[in-house]
XYZ file of C-alpha atoms in Angstrom:
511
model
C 27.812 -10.325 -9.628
C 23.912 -10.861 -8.930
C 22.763 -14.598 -10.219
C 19.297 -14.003 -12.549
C 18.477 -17.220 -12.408
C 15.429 -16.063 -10.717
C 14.158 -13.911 -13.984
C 14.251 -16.971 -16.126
C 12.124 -18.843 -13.251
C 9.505 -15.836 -13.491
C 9.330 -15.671 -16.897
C 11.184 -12.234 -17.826
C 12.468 -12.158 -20.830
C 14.460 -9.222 -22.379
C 11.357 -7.413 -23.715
C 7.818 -8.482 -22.453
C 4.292 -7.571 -23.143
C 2.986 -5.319 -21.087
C -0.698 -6.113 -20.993
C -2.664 -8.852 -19.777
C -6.325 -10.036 -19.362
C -5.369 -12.714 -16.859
C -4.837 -14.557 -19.502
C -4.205 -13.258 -23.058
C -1.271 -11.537 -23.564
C -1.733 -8.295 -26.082
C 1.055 -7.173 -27.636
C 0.119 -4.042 -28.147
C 3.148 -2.634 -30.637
C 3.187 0.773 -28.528
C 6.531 1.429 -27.611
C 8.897 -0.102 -25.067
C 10.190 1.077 -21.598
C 13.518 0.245 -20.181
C 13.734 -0.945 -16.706
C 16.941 -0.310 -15.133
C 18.027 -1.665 -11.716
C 18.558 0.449 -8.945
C 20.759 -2.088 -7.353
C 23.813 -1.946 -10.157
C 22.254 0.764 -12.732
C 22.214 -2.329 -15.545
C 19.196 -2.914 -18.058
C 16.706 -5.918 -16.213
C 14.396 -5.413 -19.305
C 12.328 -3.838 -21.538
C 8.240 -3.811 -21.541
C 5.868 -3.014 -24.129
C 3.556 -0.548 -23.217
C -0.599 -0.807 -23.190
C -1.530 1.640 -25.644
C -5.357 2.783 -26.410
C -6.492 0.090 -28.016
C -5.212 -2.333 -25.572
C -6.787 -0.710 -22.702
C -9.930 -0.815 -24.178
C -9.824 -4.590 -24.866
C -8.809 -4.913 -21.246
C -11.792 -2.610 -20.273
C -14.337 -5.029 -22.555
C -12.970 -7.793 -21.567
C -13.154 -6.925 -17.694
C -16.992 -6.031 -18.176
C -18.250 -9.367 -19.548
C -16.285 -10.990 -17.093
C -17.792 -9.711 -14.244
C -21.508 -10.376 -15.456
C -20.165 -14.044 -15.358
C -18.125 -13.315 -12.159
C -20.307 -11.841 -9.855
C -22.710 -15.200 -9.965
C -20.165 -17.102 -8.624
C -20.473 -17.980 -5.247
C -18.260 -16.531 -2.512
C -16.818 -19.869 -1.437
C -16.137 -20.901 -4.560
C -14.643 -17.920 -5.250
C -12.408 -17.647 -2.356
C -11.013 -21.119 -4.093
C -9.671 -19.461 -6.681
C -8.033 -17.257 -4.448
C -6.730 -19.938 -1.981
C -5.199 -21.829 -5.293
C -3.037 -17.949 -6.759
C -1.550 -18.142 -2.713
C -0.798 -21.417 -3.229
C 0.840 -20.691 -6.489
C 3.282 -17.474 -4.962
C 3.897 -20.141 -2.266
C 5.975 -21.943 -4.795
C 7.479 -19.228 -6.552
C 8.566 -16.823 -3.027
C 11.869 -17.216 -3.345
C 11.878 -15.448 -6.868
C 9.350 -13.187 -6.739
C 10.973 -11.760 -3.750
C 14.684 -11.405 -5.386
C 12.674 -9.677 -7.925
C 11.151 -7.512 -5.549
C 14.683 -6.625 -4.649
C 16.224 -6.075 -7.413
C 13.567 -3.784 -9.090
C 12.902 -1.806 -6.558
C 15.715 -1.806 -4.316
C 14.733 -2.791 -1.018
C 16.219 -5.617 0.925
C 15.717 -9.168 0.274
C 14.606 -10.124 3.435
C 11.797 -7.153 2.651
C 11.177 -8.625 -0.712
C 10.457 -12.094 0.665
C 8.093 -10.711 3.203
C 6.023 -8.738 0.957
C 5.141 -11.713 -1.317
C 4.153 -13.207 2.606
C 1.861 -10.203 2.715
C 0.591 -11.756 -0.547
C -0.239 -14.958 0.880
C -1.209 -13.982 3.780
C -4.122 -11.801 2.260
C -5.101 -14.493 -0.118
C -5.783 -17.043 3.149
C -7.373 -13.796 4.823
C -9.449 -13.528 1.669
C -10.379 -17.167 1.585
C -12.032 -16.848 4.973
C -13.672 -13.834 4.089
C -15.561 -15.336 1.341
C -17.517 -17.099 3.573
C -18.207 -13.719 6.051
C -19.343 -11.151 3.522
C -22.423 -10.644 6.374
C -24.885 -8.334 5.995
C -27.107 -7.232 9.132
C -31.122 -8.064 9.581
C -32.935 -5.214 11.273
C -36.505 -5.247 12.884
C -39.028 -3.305 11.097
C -41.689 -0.981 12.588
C -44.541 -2.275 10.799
C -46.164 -5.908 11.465
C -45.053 -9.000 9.005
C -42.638 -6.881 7.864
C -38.768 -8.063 7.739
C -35.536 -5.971 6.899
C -32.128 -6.557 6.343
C -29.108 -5.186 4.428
C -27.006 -7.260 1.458
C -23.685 -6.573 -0.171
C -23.049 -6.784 -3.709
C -20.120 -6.261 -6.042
C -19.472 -3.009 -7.355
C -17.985 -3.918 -11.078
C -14.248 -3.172 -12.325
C -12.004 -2.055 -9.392
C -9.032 -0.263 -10.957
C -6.201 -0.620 -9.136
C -3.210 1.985 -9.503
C 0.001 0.804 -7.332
C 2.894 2.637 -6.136
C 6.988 1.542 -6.703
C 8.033 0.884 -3.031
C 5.110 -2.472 -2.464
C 5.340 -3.484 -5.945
C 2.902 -6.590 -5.386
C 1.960 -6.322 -1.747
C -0.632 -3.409 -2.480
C -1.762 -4.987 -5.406
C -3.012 -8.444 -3.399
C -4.382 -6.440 -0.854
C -6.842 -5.103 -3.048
C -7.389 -7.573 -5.744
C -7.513 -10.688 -3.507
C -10.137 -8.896 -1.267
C -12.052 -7.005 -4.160
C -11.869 -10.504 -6.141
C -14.248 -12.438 -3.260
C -16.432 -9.827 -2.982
C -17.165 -10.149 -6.643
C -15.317 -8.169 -8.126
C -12.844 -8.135 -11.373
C -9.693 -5.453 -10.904
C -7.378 -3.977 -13.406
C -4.229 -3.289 -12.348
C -1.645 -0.222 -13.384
C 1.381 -1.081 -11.780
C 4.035 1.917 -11.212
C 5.946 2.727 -14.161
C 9.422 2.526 -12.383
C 8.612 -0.779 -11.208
C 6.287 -3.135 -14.067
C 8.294 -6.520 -13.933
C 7.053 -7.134 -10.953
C 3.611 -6.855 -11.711
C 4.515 -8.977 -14.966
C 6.066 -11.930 -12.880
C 2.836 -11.829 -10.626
C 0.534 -12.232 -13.588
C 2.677 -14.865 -15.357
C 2.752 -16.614 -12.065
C -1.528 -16.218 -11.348
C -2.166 -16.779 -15.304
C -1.943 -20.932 -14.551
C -4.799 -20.639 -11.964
C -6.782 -17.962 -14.160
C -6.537 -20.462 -17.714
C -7.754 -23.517 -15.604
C -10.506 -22.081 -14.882
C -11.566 -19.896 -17.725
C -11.308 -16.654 -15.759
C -10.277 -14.421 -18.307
C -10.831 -10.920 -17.343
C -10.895 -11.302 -13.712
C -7.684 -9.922 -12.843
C -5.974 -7.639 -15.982
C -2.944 -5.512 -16.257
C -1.983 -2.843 -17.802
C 1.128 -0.865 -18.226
C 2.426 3.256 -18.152
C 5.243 4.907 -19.371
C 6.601 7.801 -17.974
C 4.016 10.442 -18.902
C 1.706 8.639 -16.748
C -1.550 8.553 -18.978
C -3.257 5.186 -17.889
C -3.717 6.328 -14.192
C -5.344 9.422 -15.852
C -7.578 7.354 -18.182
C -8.605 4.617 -15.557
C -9.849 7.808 -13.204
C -11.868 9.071 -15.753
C -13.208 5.936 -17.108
C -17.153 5.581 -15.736
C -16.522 2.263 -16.547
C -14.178 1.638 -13.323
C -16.694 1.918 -10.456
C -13.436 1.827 -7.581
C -10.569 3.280 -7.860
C -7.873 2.540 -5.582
C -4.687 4.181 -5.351
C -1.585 4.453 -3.662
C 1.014 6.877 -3.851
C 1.707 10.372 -3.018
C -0.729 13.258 -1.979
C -0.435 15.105 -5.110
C -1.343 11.789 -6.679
C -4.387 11.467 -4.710
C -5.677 14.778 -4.845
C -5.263 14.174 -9.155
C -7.467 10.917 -8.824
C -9.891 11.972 -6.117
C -11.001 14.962 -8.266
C -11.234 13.192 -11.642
C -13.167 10.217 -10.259
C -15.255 12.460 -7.914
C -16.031 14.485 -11.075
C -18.331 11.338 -12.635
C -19.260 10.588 -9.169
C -17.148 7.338 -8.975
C -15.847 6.231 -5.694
C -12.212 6.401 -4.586
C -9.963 4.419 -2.168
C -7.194 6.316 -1.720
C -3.899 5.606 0.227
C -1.435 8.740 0.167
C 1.573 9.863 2.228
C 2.696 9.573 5.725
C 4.861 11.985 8.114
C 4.773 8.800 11.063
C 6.241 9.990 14.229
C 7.287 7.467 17.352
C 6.982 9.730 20.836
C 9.889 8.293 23.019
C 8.672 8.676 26.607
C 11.423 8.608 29.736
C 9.167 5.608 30.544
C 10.053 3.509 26.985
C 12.109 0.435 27.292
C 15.070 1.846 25.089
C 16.123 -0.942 23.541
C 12.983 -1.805 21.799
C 12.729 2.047 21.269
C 16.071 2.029 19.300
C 15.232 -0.814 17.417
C 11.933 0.186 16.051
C 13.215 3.705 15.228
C 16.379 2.518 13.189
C 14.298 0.122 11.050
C 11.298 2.277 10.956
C 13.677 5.186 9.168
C 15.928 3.295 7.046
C 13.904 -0.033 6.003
C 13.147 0.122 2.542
C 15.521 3.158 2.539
C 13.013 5.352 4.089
C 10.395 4.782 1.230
C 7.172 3.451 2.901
C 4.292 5.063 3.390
C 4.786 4.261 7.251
C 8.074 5.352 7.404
C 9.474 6.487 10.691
C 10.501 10.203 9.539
C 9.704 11.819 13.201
C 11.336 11.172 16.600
C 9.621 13.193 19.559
C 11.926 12.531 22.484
C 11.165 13.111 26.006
C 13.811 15.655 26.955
C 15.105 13.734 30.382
C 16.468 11.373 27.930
C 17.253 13.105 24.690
C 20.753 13.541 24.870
C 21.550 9.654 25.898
C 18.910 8.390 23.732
C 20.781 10.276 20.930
C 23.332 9.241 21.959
C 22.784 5.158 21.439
C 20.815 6.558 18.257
C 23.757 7.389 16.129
C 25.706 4.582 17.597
C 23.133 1.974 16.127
C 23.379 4.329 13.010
C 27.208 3.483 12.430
C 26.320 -0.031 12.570
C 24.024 0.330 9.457
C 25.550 -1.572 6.298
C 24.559 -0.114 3.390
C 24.999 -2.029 -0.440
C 23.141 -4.238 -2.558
C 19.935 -5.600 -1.046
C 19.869 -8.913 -2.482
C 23.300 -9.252 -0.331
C 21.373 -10.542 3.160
C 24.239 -8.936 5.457
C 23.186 -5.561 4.473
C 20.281 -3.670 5.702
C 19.702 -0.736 3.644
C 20.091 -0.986 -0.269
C 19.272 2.101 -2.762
C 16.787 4.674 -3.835
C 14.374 3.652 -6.633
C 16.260 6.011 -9.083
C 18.146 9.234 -9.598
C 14.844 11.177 -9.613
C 14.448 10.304 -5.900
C 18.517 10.884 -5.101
C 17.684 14.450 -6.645
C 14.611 15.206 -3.938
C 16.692 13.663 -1.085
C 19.430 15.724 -2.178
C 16.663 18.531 -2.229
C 15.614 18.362 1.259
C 18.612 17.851 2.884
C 19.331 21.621 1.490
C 16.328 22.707 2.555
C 16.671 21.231 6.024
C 19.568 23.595 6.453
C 18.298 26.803 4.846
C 15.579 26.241 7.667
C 18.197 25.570 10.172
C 17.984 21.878 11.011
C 21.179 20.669 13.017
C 22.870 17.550 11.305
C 23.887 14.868 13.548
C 24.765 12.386 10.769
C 24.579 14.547 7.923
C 23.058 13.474 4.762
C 24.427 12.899 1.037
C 25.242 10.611 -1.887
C 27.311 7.408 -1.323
C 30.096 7.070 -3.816
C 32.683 3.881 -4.994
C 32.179 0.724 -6.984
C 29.587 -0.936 -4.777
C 27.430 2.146 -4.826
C 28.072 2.664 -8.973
C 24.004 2.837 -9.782
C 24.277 6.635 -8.007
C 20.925 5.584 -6.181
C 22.818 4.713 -2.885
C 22.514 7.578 0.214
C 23.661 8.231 3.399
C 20.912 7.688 5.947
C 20.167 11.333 7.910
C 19.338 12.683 11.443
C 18.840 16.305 11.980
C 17.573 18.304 14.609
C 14.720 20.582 13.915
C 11.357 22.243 14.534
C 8.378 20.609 13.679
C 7.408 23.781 12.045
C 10.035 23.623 9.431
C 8.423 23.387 5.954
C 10.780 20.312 4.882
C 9.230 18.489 7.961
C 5.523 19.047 7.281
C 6.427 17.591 4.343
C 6.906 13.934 3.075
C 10.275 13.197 1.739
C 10.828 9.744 0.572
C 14.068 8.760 1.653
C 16.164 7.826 5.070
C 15.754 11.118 6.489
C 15.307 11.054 10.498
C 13.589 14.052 12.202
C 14.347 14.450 16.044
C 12.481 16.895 18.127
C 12.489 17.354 21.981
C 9.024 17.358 24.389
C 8.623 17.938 27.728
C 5.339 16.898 28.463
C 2.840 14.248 27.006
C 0.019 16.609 25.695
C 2.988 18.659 23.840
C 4.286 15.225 22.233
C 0.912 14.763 20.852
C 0.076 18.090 19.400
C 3.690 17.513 18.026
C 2.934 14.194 16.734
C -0.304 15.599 15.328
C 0.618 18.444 14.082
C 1.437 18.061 10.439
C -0.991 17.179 7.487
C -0.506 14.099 7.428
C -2.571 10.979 9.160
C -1.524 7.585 8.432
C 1.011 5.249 11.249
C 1.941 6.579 14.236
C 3.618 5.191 17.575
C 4.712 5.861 21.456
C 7.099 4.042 23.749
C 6.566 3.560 26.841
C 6.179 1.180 29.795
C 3.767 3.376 31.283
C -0.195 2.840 30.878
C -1.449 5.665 31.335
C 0.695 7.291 28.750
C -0.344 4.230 26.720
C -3.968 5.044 26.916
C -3.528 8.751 26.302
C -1.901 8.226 23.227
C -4.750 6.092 21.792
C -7.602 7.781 23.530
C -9.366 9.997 21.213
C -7.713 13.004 22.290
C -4.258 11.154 21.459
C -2.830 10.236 18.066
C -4.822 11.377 15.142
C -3.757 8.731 12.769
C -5.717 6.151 11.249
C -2.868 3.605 13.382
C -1.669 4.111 16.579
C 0.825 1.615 18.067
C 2.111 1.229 21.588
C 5.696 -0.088 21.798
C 6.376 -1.353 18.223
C 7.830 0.635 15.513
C 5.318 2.835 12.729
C 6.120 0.431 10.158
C 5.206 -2.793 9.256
C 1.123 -3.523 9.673
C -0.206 -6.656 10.092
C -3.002 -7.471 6.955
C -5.698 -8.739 9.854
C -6.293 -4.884 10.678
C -7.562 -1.831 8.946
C -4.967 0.104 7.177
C -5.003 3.594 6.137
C -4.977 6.675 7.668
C -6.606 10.318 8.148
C -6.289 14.161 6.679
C -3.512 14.085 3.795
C -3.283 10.048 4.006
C -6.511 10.098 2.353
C -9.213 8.413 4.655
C -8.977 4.980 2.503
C -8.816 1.279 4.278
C -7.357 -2.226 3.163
C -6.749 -5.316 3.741
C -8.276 -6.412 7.415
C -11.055 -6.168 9.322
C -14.109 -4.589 7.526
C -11.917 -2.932 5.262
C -13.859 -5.198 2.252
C -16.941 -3.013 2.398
C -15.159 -0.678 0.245
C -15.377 -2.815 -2.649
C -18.847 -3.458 -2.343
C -21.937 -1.665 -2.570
C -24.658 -1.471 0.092
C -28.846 -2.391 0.054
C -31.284 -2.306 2.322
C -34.224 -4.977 1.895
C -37.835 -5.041 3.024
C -39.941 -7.547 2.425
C -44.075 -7.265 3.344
C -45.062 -11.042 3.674
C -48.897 -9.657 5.450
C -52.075 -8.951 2.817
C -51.954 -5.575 3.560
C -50.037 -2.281 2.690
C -48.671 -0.324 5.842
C -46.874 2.572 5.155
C -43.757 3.476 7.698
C -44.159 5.860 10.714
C -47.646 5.566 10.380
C -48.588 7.276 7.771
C -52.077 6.356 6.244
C -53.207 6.971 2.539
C -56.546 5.957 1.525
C -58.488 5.862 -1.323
């Protein structure tokens, strides 16, 4: 039996309001959504829904805030920041059983995603005093140029089930020091999260009068906020994360009023296993890389491209780590691989392992449901390996679930083409001990993803870099590295300190 201590700690109750403005609570009387468990199929709560009117209180509320916000200075700004990490500092432990059981993924998982949390905010505090803008030399005499950045406005920020509250800090924390105030639509299968992040941040946000900063607002299952938000000239960013369909939706509604887009979509990572790859590492990295999270990241390992001097022993020590796998309920720490996020996504697995064998994939651990008392949710599945062509339909596409691909290569340029070769962009990987194989792979006529790694797995990104990817994945970035120029807008400055009027290249106009 699970102990839910850790709901009382957070602040779930039975049924909770649904919609925040970072510090108001508006109970909007719309109706309520169950949220079941994937873990053990049982009730965790109910949550009432933002309705119209809601939204739009959020929405006002949001706009006056930023007039106020934007003055603030960066520094001070990044405070408030560095005082929400140190608030999920204290309340870790429950956020990331939470985590667990809402979604399904492993404790251990759960626990390092409200890191990722932290981690961004102290990224985020350092950032707020970097937000540099470049000074250029001007062509004309007493004459001085240089660029500034400035918040955009309202960043909308629409999050996907399998990073509940990870995706979520790595835009709001970021988007918040640059000036910024975000609304947040968490994923419908997965709100209590979001709740227990809000009730935790709402302490820092009522000492210091911040309301509308950070907001949230909450779907039901026809999806109509994401819709709304998209639309809404009111939101100048939109940032979302979730599938390609998804992406393509919002990308065309905000492009539409000419809004700007961050988008983060699907991935189809491969990890190229070269005769030169230490194979223990290589193992490793593959097994957690396919079933971590059960197979539903965005940086999933779904591809292995195995040199064929080794594919039959590498294989081989393949499905033997695969029969070590324990499978059960995540919040259990002996087990590494709990359930599906729901029935919906049993039914697709379900769906492609079919498909994989109308194409003519070749199962070496054949896929299916898991059945008993342990497994009585009906979210729990076999992880897969099958043998096929990287042509196959079902393998060009992204299936969200434990699903392992292996393909054979000869040589290094065919690995890559195979690697590349599907419409997808986002993490991608080779292992080898070999540096010239190294360098290939990350030269520019190597992996076309928006990561490349050399000898670590295709999952699990560090928030000091760039993430995102290319093609399908949707050409967004966040977290690291410049990635915070997304959220703000760009001018250029010039500034004539002479007595006189000279016009750039040279022109003359007299009168």
């Amino acid at each position: 039996m699970i102990d839910k201590k850790f709901l009382k700690d957070l602040g779930i109750n039975k049924s909770n309001i649904g919609t925040c403005d970072g510090i108001n609570w508006y109970d909007s009387g719309a109706s309520e959504r169950t949220v079941l468990s994937p873990v053990d199929g049982n009730v965790i709560a109910s949550v009432t829904e933002t309705d119209e009117k809601s939204y739009e209180r959020v929405i006002r509320t949001s706009s006056k805030a930023f007039v106020k916000w934007r003055k603030v200075p960066a520094p001070k700004r990044g405070e408030i920041v560095r005082k929400i990490g140190d608030e999920l500092r204290v309340n870790k432990n429950s956020l990331g059983k939470l985590v667990s059981y809402e979604m399904g993924k492993s404790y251990q998982e759960g626990l390092g995603e409200v890191q990722e949390m932290i981690d961004i905010c102290d990224f985020a505090v350092g950032l707020s005093r970097q937000l540099y803008g470049l000074t250029m030399h001007s062509e004309r005499e007493n004459h001085r140029m240089y660029e500034q950045w400035h918040p955009l406005g309202i960043v909308g920020i629409i999050s996907a089930f399998n990073f509940p509250v990870a995706v979520w800090s790595w835009n709001a924390m970021i988007a918040m020091v640059c000036g910024n105030v975000c609304v947040w639509k968490p994923s419908e299968k997965t709100p209590l999260s979001a709740i227990a992040t809000h009730k935790i941040i709402n302490k820092i946000l009522s000492e210091n009068e911040l309301e509308g900063v950070l907001s949230l607002v909450t779907d039901c299952e026809k999806k109509l906020l994401g819709k709304k938000i998209a639309s809404d000239a009111r939101v100048a960013l939109v940032s979302a994360t979730g599938s390609t369909k998804m992406g393509k939706s919002v990308a065309e509604v905000v492009g539409s009023r000419l809004g700007k887009s961050l988008l983060e979509l699907g991935g189809n990572n491969a990890i190229i296993i070269s005769q030169n790859a230490n194979i223990d590492i290589a193992i490793r990295a593959a097994v957690f890389g396919a079933i971590g999270t059960a197979g539903q990241r965005c940086t999933t390992t779904r591809r292995l491209i195995i040199q064929d001097f080794i594919y039959d022993s590498f294989i081989k020590n393949l499905m033997k780590a695969y029969e070590q796998i324990r499978i059960g309920n995540p919040l259990d720490e002996d087990n590494h691989m709990g359930p599906l996020i729901d029935k919906d996504a049993v039914e697709m697995y379900i769906n492609a392992v079919d498909r994989i064998k109308k194409e003519g994939g070749k199962a070496l651990i054949g896929g299916g449901v898991l059945e008993g008392e342990a497994y009585d949710s009906g979210c729990y599945v076999k992880p897969a390996i099958y043998e096929v062509e990287n042509s196959f339909s079902v393998v060009q596409d992204e299936t969200f679930a434990p699903i392992l691909y292996v393909i054979k290569y000869s040589t290094l340029d065919q690995a890559i083409k195979i690697q590349n070769d599907v419409p997808q962009g986002l993490s991608s990987s080779i292992m080898t001990t070999k540096i010239s194989e190294a360098e290939e792979f990350l030269s520019s006529s190597g992996s076309d993803c928006g990561i490349a790694n050399v000898n670590i797995g295709t999952s699990g990104a560090e928030i000091g870099g760039a993430f995102g990817g290319e093609k399908e994945t949707g050409g967004g970035r966040e977290s690291g590295s410049d990635s915070w120029k997304a959220y703000m807008r760009r001018q250029t400055n010039t500034i004539n300190y002479s007595d006189d009027l000279p016009l750039a290249q040279g022109i003359k106009f007299d009168f």
